[in-house]
Coordinates of C-alpha atoms and ligand atoms in Angstrom, one line a residue:
M1 CA 22.8 10.5 -7.1
A2 CA 19.3 11.9 -7.8
E3 CA 17.9 15.3 -5.7
I4 CA 18.9 15.2 -2.3
D5 CA 15.9 17.7 -1.0
I6 CA 13.8 14.6 -0.1
L7 CA 16.5 14.0 3.1
E8 CA 16.3 17.2 4.4
N9 CA 15.5 16.8 7.8
K10 CA 14.4 13.3 7.8
R11 CA 15.0 10.8 11.1
I12 CA 16.5 7.9 9.4
V13 CA 17.9 5.4 11.8
L14 CA 21.1 3.6 10.2
G15 CA 21.4 -0.1 11.6
V16 CA 24.6 -1.4 10.9
T17 CA 25.5 -5.1 10.8
G18 CA 28.4 -7.1 11.4
S19 CA 29.5 -7.4 7.4
I20 CA 32.3 -6.9 6.2
A21 CA 31.5 -4.8 4.3
C22 CA 30.5 -2.6 7.2
Y23 CA 33.4 -0.2 6.2
K24 CA 30.8 1.3 3.6
A25 CA 28.2 2.1 6.3
I26 CA 30.2 4.8 7.0
D27 CA 30.3 6.6 3.8
L28 CA 26.4 6.1 3.5
A29 CA 26.1 7.9 7.3
S30 CA 28.9 10.8 5.8
K31 CA 26.7 11.0 2.3
L32 CA 22.8 11.0 4.0
T33 CA 24.3 13.4 7.1
Q34 CA 25.4 15.9 3.9
A35 CA 22.2 15.5 2.0
G36 CA 20.7 16.8 4.8
A37 CA 19.5 13.5 7.0
N38 CA 19.3 13.4 11.0
V39 CA 21.0 9.7 11.2
D40 CA 20.9 8.0 14.2
V41 CA 23.4 4.6 13.7
I42 CA 22.9 1.7 15.9
L43 CA 25.7 -1.1 15.4
T44 CA 25.3 -4.2 16.9
R45 CA 27.7 -5.7 18.4
S46 CA 29.4 -7.8 15.9
A47 CA 29.3 -4.4 14.2
Q48 CA 31.4 -3.2 16.5
E49 CA 34.4 -5.8 15.8
F50 CA 34.7 -4.0 12.3
I51 CA 33.7 -0.2 12.6
S52 CA 34.1 2.0 15.9
A53 CA 31.3 4.0 17.3
I54 CA 33.5 6.8 17.4
T55 CA 34.1 6.6 13.4
F56 CA 30.0 7.5 12.5
R57 CA 29.8 10.1 15.6
S58 CA 32.1 12.0 14.4
L59 CA 30.6 11.9 10.8
T60 CA 26.9 12.4 11.5
H61 CA 27.6 14.5 14.6
R62 CA 25.3 13.0 17.1
K63 CA 25.3 9.7 19.6
V64 CA 25.7 6.4 18.2
I65 CA 23.9 3.3 20.0
T66 CA 25.4 0.0 20.7
D67 CA 24.0 -1.1 23.8
L68 CA 20.2 -2.1 24.6
F69 CA 21.1 -1.6 27.9
D70 CA 22.6 1.8 28.7
A71 CA 22.8 3.3 31.7
E72 CA 24.5 6.8 30.8
S73 CA 21.9 7.4 28.0
E74 CA 19.8 10.0 29.4
D75 CA 16.3 8.2 28.1
P76 CA 16.5 5.0 29.5
I77 CA 14.4 3.9 26.3
E78 CA 15.8 5.0 23.7
H79 CA 15.0 2.0 21.1
I80 CA 11.1 3.3 21.6
A81 CA 11.5 7.0 21.0
L82 CA 13.9 6.2 17.7
A83 CA 11.2 3.5 16.5
K84 CA 8.5 6.3 17.3
N85 CA 10.2 9.5 15.6
A86 CA 12.6 7.9 12.2
D87 CA 11.0 8.4 9.0
M88 CA 12.9 5.1 8.0
I89 CA 15.0 2.6 9.0
V90 CA 17.4 1.4 6.9
V91 CA 19.7 -1.7 8.0
A92 CA 23.0 -1.4 6.1
P93 CA 24.7 -4.0 5.3
A94 CA 22.0 -6.5 7.0
T95 CA 23.9 -9.8 7.7
A96 CA 22.5 -13.5 6.8
N97 CA 21.5 -13.2 10.6
I98 CA 19.7 -9.8 11.0
L99 CA 17.5 -10.7 8.6
A100 CA 16.3 -14.2 10.0
K101 CA 16.6 -12.1 13.7
M102 CA 13.8 -10.1 12.0
K103 CA 11.7 -12.8 10.4
Y104 CA 11.0 -14.3 14.1
G105 CA 11.0 -11.4 16.2
F106 CA 14.2 -11.2 18.0
A107 CA 14.3 -7.9 20.2
D108 CA 17.0 -9.1 21.8
D109 CA 19.6 -5.8 21.5
A110 CA 18.9 -1.8 20.4
L111 CA 18.7 -2.9 16.5
T112 CA 15.9 -5.7 16.2
A113 CA 14.1 -3.4 19.2
T114 CA 14.0 -0.4 17.0
I115 CA 13.1 -2.2 14.3
L116 CA 10.0 -4.2 16.4
A117 CA 9.2 -1.3 17.4
T118 CA 9.0 0.7 14.3
T119 CA 5.7 1.0 12.3
S120 CA 7.9 3.0 9.9
P121 CA 9.5 2.2 6.7
I122 CA 11.9 -0.6 7.1
V123 CA 14.6 -0.8 3.8
V124 CA 17.7 -2.7 3.9
A125 CA 20.6 -3.5 1.7
P126 CA 21.7 -7.3 2.2
A127 CA 25.8 -8.1 2.4
M128 CA 27.0 -11.9 2.3
E129 CA 28.4 -14.5 1.0
S130 CA 26.9 -16.1 -2.0
N131 CA 26.0 -19.5 -0.5
M132 CA 24.8 -17.3 2.6
W133 CA 22.4 -15.5 0.0
A134 CA 21.1 -18.3 -1.7
N135 CA 20.3 -20.7 1.4
N136 CA 16.8 -21.4 1.4
A137 CA 16.5 -20.4 4.9
T138 CA 17.6 -16.8 3.8
Q139 CA 15.5 -17.2 0.8
E140 CA 12.5 -17.6 2.9
N141 CA 13.2 -15.5 5.6
I142 CA 13.9 -12.3 2.6
T143 CA 10.2 -13.7 1.3
T144 CA 8.6 -13.1 4.5
L145 CA 9.8 -10.0 5.5
I146 CA 9.3 -8.8 1.3
K147 CA 5.6 -10.1 2.3
R148 CA 5.8 -8.3 5.3
G149 CA 6.1 -4.6 3.1
V150 CA 10.1 -4.7 4.2
K151 CA 11.9 -2.8 0.6
F152 CA 15.2 -4.2 -0.5
I153 CA 18.2 -2.5 -2.1
G154 CA 20.4 -4.7 -3.3
P155 CA 22.5 -7.4 -3.4
V156 CA 24.7 -7.2 -6.5
E157 CA 26.4 -9.7 -8.0
G158 CA 29.9 -9.3 -8.2
H159 CA 33.7 -9.2 -6.3
L160 CA 33.0 -11.0 -2.9
A161 CA 35.1 -10.7 0.3
S162 CA 35.5 -14.1 0.9
G163 CA 37.7 -14.7 -3.1
G164 CA 35.8 -15.2 -6.2
S165 CA 32.8 -13.5 -7.7
G166 CA 29.2 -14.1 -6.9
Y167 CA 25.5 -13.0 -5.5
G168 CA 25.4 -11.2 -2.1
R169 CA 27.9 -7.6 -2.4
F170 CA 26.5 -5.0 -0.9
E171 CA 24.8 -2.3 -3.2
S172 CA 26.9 0.7 -3.9
V173 CA 26.1 3.6 -1.1
D174 CA 25.2 6.2 -4.5
S175 CA 22.4 2.9 -5.7
I176 CA 21.6 2.8 -2.1
I177 CA 20.6 6.8 -1.1
S178 CA 18.8 6.9 -4.4
G179 CA 16.7 4.1 -3.1
I180 CA 16.1 5.5 -0.1
Q181 CA 14.9 8.6 -2.0
N182 CA 12.6 7.0 -3.6
I183 CA 11.7 4.4 -1.0
L184 CA 11.2 8.1 0.6
E185 CA 9.2 9.8 -1.3
Q186 CA 7.1 6.6 -2.1
T187 CA 6.5 6.4 1.6
T188 CA 5.6 10.9 2.2
D189 CA 3.4 11.0 -0.5
L190 CA 0.3 10.6 1.4
K191 CA 1.3 12.4 4.3
E192 CA -1.6 14.3 6.8
K193 CA -4.3 12.3 4.1
H194 CA -7.1 10.6 6.0
I195 CA -7.5 7.8 4.2
V196 CA -11.0 6.1 5.5
I197 CA -10.4 1.6 4.6
S198 CA -13.6 -0.7 5.2
A199 CA -12.4 -4.0 5.6
G200 CA -14.0 -7.4 6.6
G201 CA -17.4 -9.5 6.0
T202 CA -20.6 -8.1 7.9
Q203 CA -22.3 -10.0 10.0
E204 CA -26.6 -9.4 9.4
P205 CA -28.4 -11.2 13.2
I206 CA -31.3 -13.6 12.1
D207 CA -31.8 -14.2 15.7
A208 CA -29.7 -13.7 18.6
V209 CA -27.1 -16.3 17.5
R210 CA -27.0 -16.4 13.8
V211 CA -25.6 -14.4 11.6
I212 CA -25.8 -13.7 7.0
T213 CA -22.1 -13.5 6.4
N214 CA -19.6 -14.2 3.6
R215 CA -16.1 -16.0 3.0
S216 CA -14.0 -12.0 3.1
S217 CA -10.8 -12.8 5.4
G218 CA -10.7 -8.8 5.5
K219 CA -7.0 -9.4 4.1
Q220 CA -7.3 -6.8 1.5
G221 CA -8.7 -4.1 3.8
Y222 CA -6.2 -4.4 6.2
A223 CA -3.0 -4.8 3.4
L224 CA -3.8 -1.5 2.1
A225 CA -4.5 0.2 5.6
S226 CA -1.0 -1.0 6.3
A227 CA 0.3 -0.1 3.4
A228 CA -1.6 3.7 3.7
V229 CA 0.1 3.7 7.3
S230 CA 3.8 3.7 5.9
R231 CA 3.2 6.2 3.1
G232 CA 1.8 9.3 6.5
A233 CA -1.5 8.7 5.9
R234 CA -3.7 9.6 8.7
V235 CA -5.7 5.4 8.5
T236 CA -9.8 5.4 9.6
L237 CA -10.0 0.8 9.1
V238 CA -14.0 1.1 9.7
T239 CA -14.1 -2.7 9.8
A240 CA -16.4 -6.0 10.3
P241 CA -15.3 -9.1 12.4
T242 CA -11.6 -10.2 11.5
A243 CA -9.6 -13.2 12.9
L244 CA -6.4 -10.5 11.8
P245 CA -4.7 -8.2 14.5
D246 CA -5.1 -5.1 14.4
P247 CA -2.4 -2.8 11.9
P248 CA -0.3 -0.6 13.4
G249 CA -0.5 2.7 13.4
A250 CA -4.8 2.9 12.0
T251 CA -7.7 4.2 14.1
I252 CA -9.6 1.2 14.6
V253 CA -13.7 0.9 14.2
K254 CA -14.9 -2.7 15.0
I255 CA -18.7 -2.7 13.4
N256 CA -20.6 -6.2 12.9
T257 CA -23.8 -5.4 10.7
A258 CA -24.0 -3.4 6.8
R259 CA -25.8 -0.4 9.0
E260 CA -22.7 0.0 11.8
M261 CA -20.6 0.2 8.7
L262 CA -22.6 3.3 7.3
K263 CA -22.3 5.2 10.6
G264 CA -18.5 3.6 11.2
V265 CA -17.7 5.3 7.7
T266 CA -20.0 8.9 7.9
D267 CA -18.0 9.6 10.4
A268 CA -14.7 8.9 9.1
V269 CA -15.7 10.6 6.6
K270 CA -16.9 13.9 8.0
D271 CA -13.5 14.1 10.2
N272 CA -11.8 15.8 7.0
G273 CA -11.6 12.4 4.9
D274 CA -9.6 12.6 1.8
A275 CA -10.6 9.3 0.0
L276 CA -13.0 6.2 1.0
I277 CA -11.3 2.6 -0.1
M278 CA -14.3 0.2 0.0
A279 CA -12.7 -3.0 0.5
A280 CA -15.3 -4.6 2.2
A281 CA -17.6 -7.2 2.0
V282 CA -21.0 -5.7 2.8
A283 CA -24.1 -7.4 3.3
D284 CA -26.4 -6.5 -0.2
W285 CA -29.4 -8.0 2.3
E286 CA -30.5 -8.1 6.5
S287 CA -33.2 -9.7 7.8
D288 CA -36.3 -8.1 7.6
N289 CA -38.0 -10.2 10.8
Q290 CA -34.5 -10.1 13.1
S291 CA -35.4 -12.4 16.5
K292 CA -34.0 -11.0 19.6
N293 CA -34.2 -14.8 20.8
K294 CA -32.6 -17.9 19.1
I295 CA -35.7 -19.5 16.5
K296 CA -36.2 -22.7 17.3
K297 CA -37.1 -25.5 15.5
T298 CA -40.4 -26.7 14.9
A299 CA -41.9 -30.3 14.9
G300 CA -43.0 -31.3 11.1
E301 CA -41.3 -28.3 8.9
N302 CA -38.7 -29.3 7.2
T303 CA -37.8 -26.0 5.7
M304 CA -38.3 -22.2 7.4
S305 CA -37.7 -19.0 5.4
I306 CA -35.9 -15.7 6.5
S307 CA -37.1 -12.7 4.7
L308 CA -35.0 -10.2 3.7
K309 CA -34.6 -6.6 2.8
Q310 CA -31.7 -4.6 1.4
T311 CA -28.9 -3.4 3.3
P312 CA -27.7 0.9 3.1
D313 CA -25.6 1.3 0.5
I314 CA -22.2 2.7 1.9
L315 CA -20.9 3.9 -1.9
K316 CA -24.6 5.5 -2.8
A317 CA -24.5 7.7 -0.1
M318 CA -21.2 9.4 0.6
S319 CA -22.2 10.0 -3.7
D320 CA -22.4 13.9 -1.8
E321 CA -18.9 13.6 -0.3
K322 CA -16.1 15.5 -2.7
I323 CA -14.0 13.2 -1.8
I324 CA -11.7 10.3 -3.8
K325 CA -14.0 7.1 -4.2
I326 CA -12.8 3.2 -4.6
G327 CA -14.8 0.4 -5.0
F328 CA -14.0 -3.8 -4.8
A329 CA -16.2 -5.9 -6.9
A330 CA -16.2 -9.3 -6.0
E331 CA -17.4 -11.0 -9.0
T332 CA -17.5 -15.1 -10.1
E333 CA -18.4 -14.1 -13.3
N334 CA -18.8 -11.2 -16.4
L335 CA -15.8 -9.6 -13.8
I336 CA -15.0 -6.9 -16.3
E337 CA -18.8 -5.8 -17.6
N338 CA -20.0 -5.6 -13.7
A339 CA -17.0 -4.1 -12.2
T340 CA -17.1 -1.1 -15.0
E341 CA -20.9 -0.7 -14.5
K342 CA -20.5 -0.6 -10.6
L343 CA -17.7 2.4 -11.2
K344 CA -20.3 3.9 -12.7
E345 CA -23.3 3.4 -10.6
K346 CA -22.0 4.3 -7.6
K347 CA -19.7 6.9 -9.6
L348 CA -16.8 5.5 -8.3
D349 CA -12.7 7.3 -9.3
M350 CA -11.7 3.7 -9.2
I351 CA -12.7 0.4 -8.8
V352 CA -10.9 -2.6 -8.2
A353 CA -12.4 -5.9 -9.9
N354 CA -11.2 -9.2 -8.3
D355 CA -12.6 -12.2 -9.7
V356 CA -14.0 -14.8 -6.4
S357 CA -13.8 -18.2 -8.2
S358 CA -10.9 -19.0 -8.3
K359 CA -8.9 -20.7 -5.3
D360 CA -5.2 -19.2 -5.7
S361 CA -6.9 -15.0 -4.9
G362 CA -9.9 -13.4 -4.0
F363 CA -10.8 -14.1 -0.5
N364 CA -9.9 -15.5 2.6
V365 CA -6.2 -15.7 0.9
D366 CA -3.1 -14.0 0.6
N367 CA -2.5 -13.1 -2.3
N368 CA -5.0 -11.8 -4.9
R369 CA -5.6 -10.9 -8.9
V370 CA -6.6 -7.9 -9.6
V371 CA -8.6 -5.8 -12.5
I372 CA -8.0 -1.9 -11.5
L373 CA -10.3 0.9 -13.9
D374 CA -10.7 4.1 -13.6
K375 CA -12.8 6.7 -14.4
K376 CA -11.2 7.8 -17.1
G377 CA -11.5 4.1 -18.6
S378 CA -8.0 3.2 -18.4
K379 CA -7.4 -1.1 -17.4
T380 CA -4.9 -2.1 -15.5
E381 CA -4.2 -5.5 -15.2
L382 CA -2.2 -6.9 -12.4
P383 CA -0.9 -10.8 -11.9
L384 CA -0.8 -12.7 -9.0
I385 CA 0.9 -10.9 -5.9
S386 CA 0.7 -10.6 -2.6
K387 CA -2.7 -8.4 -1.3
L388 CA 0.3 -6.4 0.0
Q389 CA 1.6 -5.8 -3.1
V390 CA -1.8 -5.0 -4.5
A391 CA -2.5 -2.7 -1.5
D392 CA 0.5 -0.2 -2.7
H393 CA -0.7 -0.4 -6.7
I394 CA -3.3 1.6 -5.1
M395 CA -1.5 3.8 -3.1
D396 CA 0.2 4.5 -6.2
R397 CA -2.6 5.7 -7.7
L398 CA -5.2 6.5 -5.3
S399 CA -1.8 9.1 -4.4
E400 CA -2.3 10.8 -8.3
L401 CA -5.6 11.2 -7.8
L402 CA -5.5 13.4 -4.7
Ligands
LIG501 C1 35.3 -11.5 8.8 C2 34.1 -11.5 9.1 C3 33.6 -11.4 7.7 C4 31.5 -11.7 8.0 N1 31.0 -11.4 6.8 C5 29.8 -11.3 6.8 C6 28.9 -11.0 6.1 O1 29.4 -10.7 4.6 N2 27.6 -11.1 5.8 C7 26.8 -11.7 6.6 O2 25.8 -12.1 6.6 N3 28.1 -12.5 7.6 C8 28.8 -11.7 8.0 N4 29.6 -12.9 8.9 C9 29.2 -13.2 10.3 C10 28.1 -12.3 10.5 O3 29.6 -10.9 11.6 C11 27.7 -13.0 11.9 O4 26.7 -13.8 11.4 C12 27.4 -12.5 13.3 O5 26.5 -13.4 13.9 C13 26.2 -10.8 12.7 O6 25.5 -10.6 13.8 P1 24.9 -9.4 14.0 O7 23.9 -10.0 12.8 O8 23.6 -9.2 14.8 O9 25.5 -7.9 13.3 C14 30.8 -12.4 9.0 C15 32.0 -12.9 9.9 C16 33.5 -12.6 10.4 C17 34.2 -12.7 10.9

């Protein structure tokens, strides 16, 4: 087992679901408690068919939750308190059923309601018969959950309770504890840091109804905000209009134009900012002669021209700030050359370059293929992965820089 100190005083919600591997969760609860964690166990109705609450209560010295509607409970909405205060929610063993319920956002018992209400990291250790595991339904559920940032530990191949051997066996308790420790280390590494992130494509008005904008969806910036929140950071997301839901746990500053973004970013950085990640696609140009009213068509004139002037350069405006600065370079040609030039010119610590001309990555899709360059000259090429996975890589690097 790895070092145990990271578990000291951590609040772990341990959700136990109705698998034959339930009895191993008793050992898990006991070892987490011995390592200094406060373990709040939630048992599903099915789990209670296999094991009893009194066993967990005796080992964790804490109340065990078995019912969403517990009239005797001191806090009638204790699932919300648990969800808010937890450093991590661990579901072990996790049935095929709970994975399906998590995918669809069910909240029909104490465990699912707690999972839905939390912004803390969620870790699951599945256990099930190999055909249940291999079933497309289960695999699709897992793919969605991984995309949302849920971490999986196991299962492994080995003897199954159903007889025979296959994939779906509960990971060993010691490996689960090591996994929890690693994820806790990763998820608290930005604690007490204020990370300012910009996202979306700014909109520069031409007249009362028209704007100049770009195809940025904001997805990469929002993924960065979620990743930073889940690692314990205080996050301010300065965002141009997007169709995305606000990432839970971040302070959201909504803006439209590059000038408004400059103000939003400056205010946030001045508020004890530690790092700025400019993932927004900020317009380079704004109208030089904005019309208050809608510009009308003029009979007989087939063309019209708009005079443009440069918008303020937000990263340049931050050049005196003693913070870590990470930029993005969305390019359609000469990716590395252009990104390297931007890295130097804007005195960035790191730049994330992506080729937005390819259909499967970049603007308005869920995946990204990026190259990370830093001021020391290192170059890391990442394969095509989800924007949340890209965000996690960037947070790993930021954590080292901070
Ligand atoms: C003896 C027995 C063992 C079971 N073992 C598992 C298992 O290992 N994994 C699993 O996904 N389901 C297993 N099930 C089925 C689940 O208990 C069932 O899907 C239940 O609805 C899960 O509810 P829960 O996810 O709310 O705990 C088992 C059922 C029985 C009767």
